[in-house]
Amino acid sequence: MTNRRQFIKITAFGAGALAIGSGAYKAMAGFSSTTEAAKLTVNLTRTPTYCEVCFWKCAGWVYKNDEGKIWKIIGNDDDQHCNGRFCPRGTGGVGMYFDEDRLKTPLIRTSERGKQIFKQASWDEALTYIATKMKDIASKHGPESMALFTHGSGSSYFSTLLKAYGSANVAEPSYAQCRGPRDEAFMATFGEEAYSPEITDIRDTKCLVLIGSHIGENMHNGQVQEMSDAIDKGATIITVDPRFSTAAGKSKYWLPIKPSTDIALLLAWIHEIINQEYYDKKYVEKYCSGFDQLKEHVKDYTPEWAYGITTIAPDQIRKTAKEMANAAPAVIVHPGRHVTWYGDDTQRIRAVAILNALLGSWGRRGGFYRPSKQAVPSSEHPEFPTPAKTWSDAFPGKYSVASTPVSNALIDASIPENNPGFAIKGWIVNGTNLVNTIPNQANTLKAIQNLDLMVAIDTMPMEITGWADVILPECTYLERYDNLRVSPHRKPAIALRMPATEPLNETKPGYWIARELSKKLGLEAFFPFEKQEDFLDWQLKKIGSSLEEMIRIGVKTFEREADDLYFANDEAIEFPTDSGKIELYSLAFEQAGFDPMPKYIAHEEPPAGFYRLIYGRAPMHTFSRTANNPNLTDLMDENTVWINPKVAKEWGIVNDQYIWLKNQDEIISEFSIKVRITERIRWDSIYMVHGFGHAQKQMKRCFGRGASDTQLITKVLTDPLMGGTGMRGNFVTFITEKTEQEVAS
Ligand SMILES: Nc1nc2c(c(=O)[nH]1)N[C@H]1C(S)=C(S)[C@@H](COP(=O)(O)OP(=O)(O)OC[C@H]3O[C@@H](n4cnc5c(=O)[nH]c(N)nc54)[C@H](O)[C@@H]3O)O[C@H]1N2
Ligand SMILES: Nc1nc2c(c(=O)[nH]1)N[C@H]1C(S)=C(S)[C@@H](COP(=O)(O)OP(=O)(O)OC[C@H]3O[C@@H](n4cnc5c(=O)[nH]c(N)nc54)[C@H](O)[C@@H]3O)O[C@H]1N2
Ligand code: SF4
Ligand SMILES: [Mo]
């Protein structure tokens, strides 16, 4: 399998020169401006943080008013992730603190699971309950029968706890429900992933190809800003999307592809680029392996062949291939991020990676830059015990390309009748709303019903907390320290998050929760620092900074050790793949029994009267985590279903009407959704924003507003390589009136 040597430049410990960040930027719609806020905030205290509203992790300043209350949050000028500006969601992040529906105290379930009858408990009581059950599970089934599902900053503490306890089953939905296929595809091709933030050099690109990446609605801050700059500088944008996205509106070419057929388009582009000899011959010869096999493989995949599949006209395919070639190597075929669509996703992103390799964009200005990351020391603790079994033993031989645990496989392993190699008996769920995040809700709920222990750590009473035995209320990111942000970027940098204020009610930081639980389990040696701030200060001093300095500056940017943001001309490079080359033909996939080069496979089409359910993001919300946020519900408080006018006419459906959606498995949306009739969606599909249709009554602002896409995603197209859950193989039809019986069900 792929060799996983780290190729990224990790800057050694030791003080580097502090770079003075540029504060220059242009005003962009929806983004907050530092200057306006700075004028207003003279004499007010400010504390540094990095945003937790999404995983771009922009660094900013939290300002308080005269009464010492949190007032507003703005971007840190020195931060490469945001260049001094937050997106609307980040600005609205203070609403997470003020939300009166927040979890307030630990809770222990007193009735059947899912009935939502809980009693208030003290922290000691709640943690003792969990520790007793965990010890019981360890003695009866072995510690490897516990699993952690986690997303966000607390992941490292709870992961340390679980590993110390003896289990390596730590799964993040950002792998098998999000970017896993992309990471494995890039790893197989370049020996390296696409990272977060992505190493796309959009700032200097001449051509950006977006295949379903809806940057602009997907508000990943730095990318949106760089894309806006690139457009101003005349870059060509090519958008492939069945929907006229915000990005499509800025594009020279919008290719309204028939959904699920992207691999055919990608193969035709590869065919054209090879046949017209548009590819970077020197680069391919020097750095790539498998070119002859690839040429042979794509010889029949002509634009005419792809036309019949994708509905994109051959001359459009040819023209766009030429655009890419003209811009090369300053061209980016964007790797995407949420790429779990049709179950052949790793292979689709392989085609994306291959296209980038042919155009010579990897390691080149305007293509993909070389990331650099600041190394920070970790605290010393005993070695983790070696678990007797790990997640992959539950279903031997499955998902062999997966490099991290697969959340859905752990869920399946919690259902005894699946006869897994070993069964999962307990879950800790931190910062992920699994019920709305993992497709096939019935399966997730069935798994929960089979558990001996289910703990949810959250800030809000979400769907997932409703199913827990014990709910632990974390304070929000505005009320706590967390680990330093050390994400790679053009320059290595660190950012500090610290509490702007005391935690409200009985809520506690994740570090404290994990450490207190470790004490009850006799594992406190794994958390040697009582207070996280002491750990941070120790760590910062080791790299020539201090907590005091970071509180003052928030972000510290170091210089790169060498001038190596891009490959030098003719540089000899050994890529961290099996062959040491960029693999157009993947030896690792072949060895694992999968296609070494991507193939197009036709997917099921919607039956008569049904439409493909596709979904995406809205600029002012993040999944379900912001649905109840008072500041952001002001901007958008429900989702709509986009329907093509031709379809609406056939059904007699009108704008703003509320309808229900029914899927191929007879599942009817629990709540109705407002209709938006628009030419911006193809006639064979409907579109909705993910994260609405909440069924949790305690969230008073968002309960019952809009519909949940997850509820309608009952059919899952699983990626055989790495277990990703393809979610776009579901079809829906319309119900304009619900019978009484249906409404009650
Ligand atoms: N149907 C469908 N499913 C999807 C997607 C989709 O578009 N459609 N998108 C997929 C993608 S790309 C991803 S990355 C995943 C995301 O999946 P999740 O990370 O599960 O997303 P959220 O629904 O926002 O759930 C986050 C949970 O964390 C809680 N939370 C927020 N802040 C904190 C905090 O500081 N501490 C703690 N302990 N909890 C906190 C929130 O209240 C919420 O319950 O979903 C995937 N699933
Ligand atoms: N505002 C906001 N921004 C976010 C997030 C958020 O919750 N809110 N979440 C962040 C996260 S974790 C992620 S992973 C990213 C996700 O953002 P992206 O990676 O950009 O999202 P996708 O879900 O891949 O893409 C959604 C788009 O794909 C199109 N599409 C649907 N089916 C097909 C198809 O078959 N072919 C093609 N070519 N296109 C198709 C849809 O019409 C839609 O425009 O967004 C990030 N940014
Ligand atoms: S992109 Fe927006 S929501 Fe995400 S971290 Fe940055 S400011 Fe926060
Ligand atoms: Mo994601």
PDB file of C-alpha atoms in Angstrom, residues 185 243 406 606 669 732:
ATOM      1  CA  ALA A 185      -6.781   9.479  -4.350  1.00  0.00           C
ATOM      2  CA  ARG A 243     -26.862  23.554 -10.639  1.00  0.00           C
ATOM      3  CA  VAL A 406     -14.368   4.535   8.947  1.00  0.00           C
ATOM      4  CA  PRO A 606     -34.192   8.346 -11.263  1.00  0.00           C
ATOM      5  CA  SER A 669     -39.656  14.076   4.962  1.00  0.00           C
ATOM      6  CA  VAL A 732     -37.370  11.907  -4.474  1.00  0.00           C
TER       7      VAL A 732
END
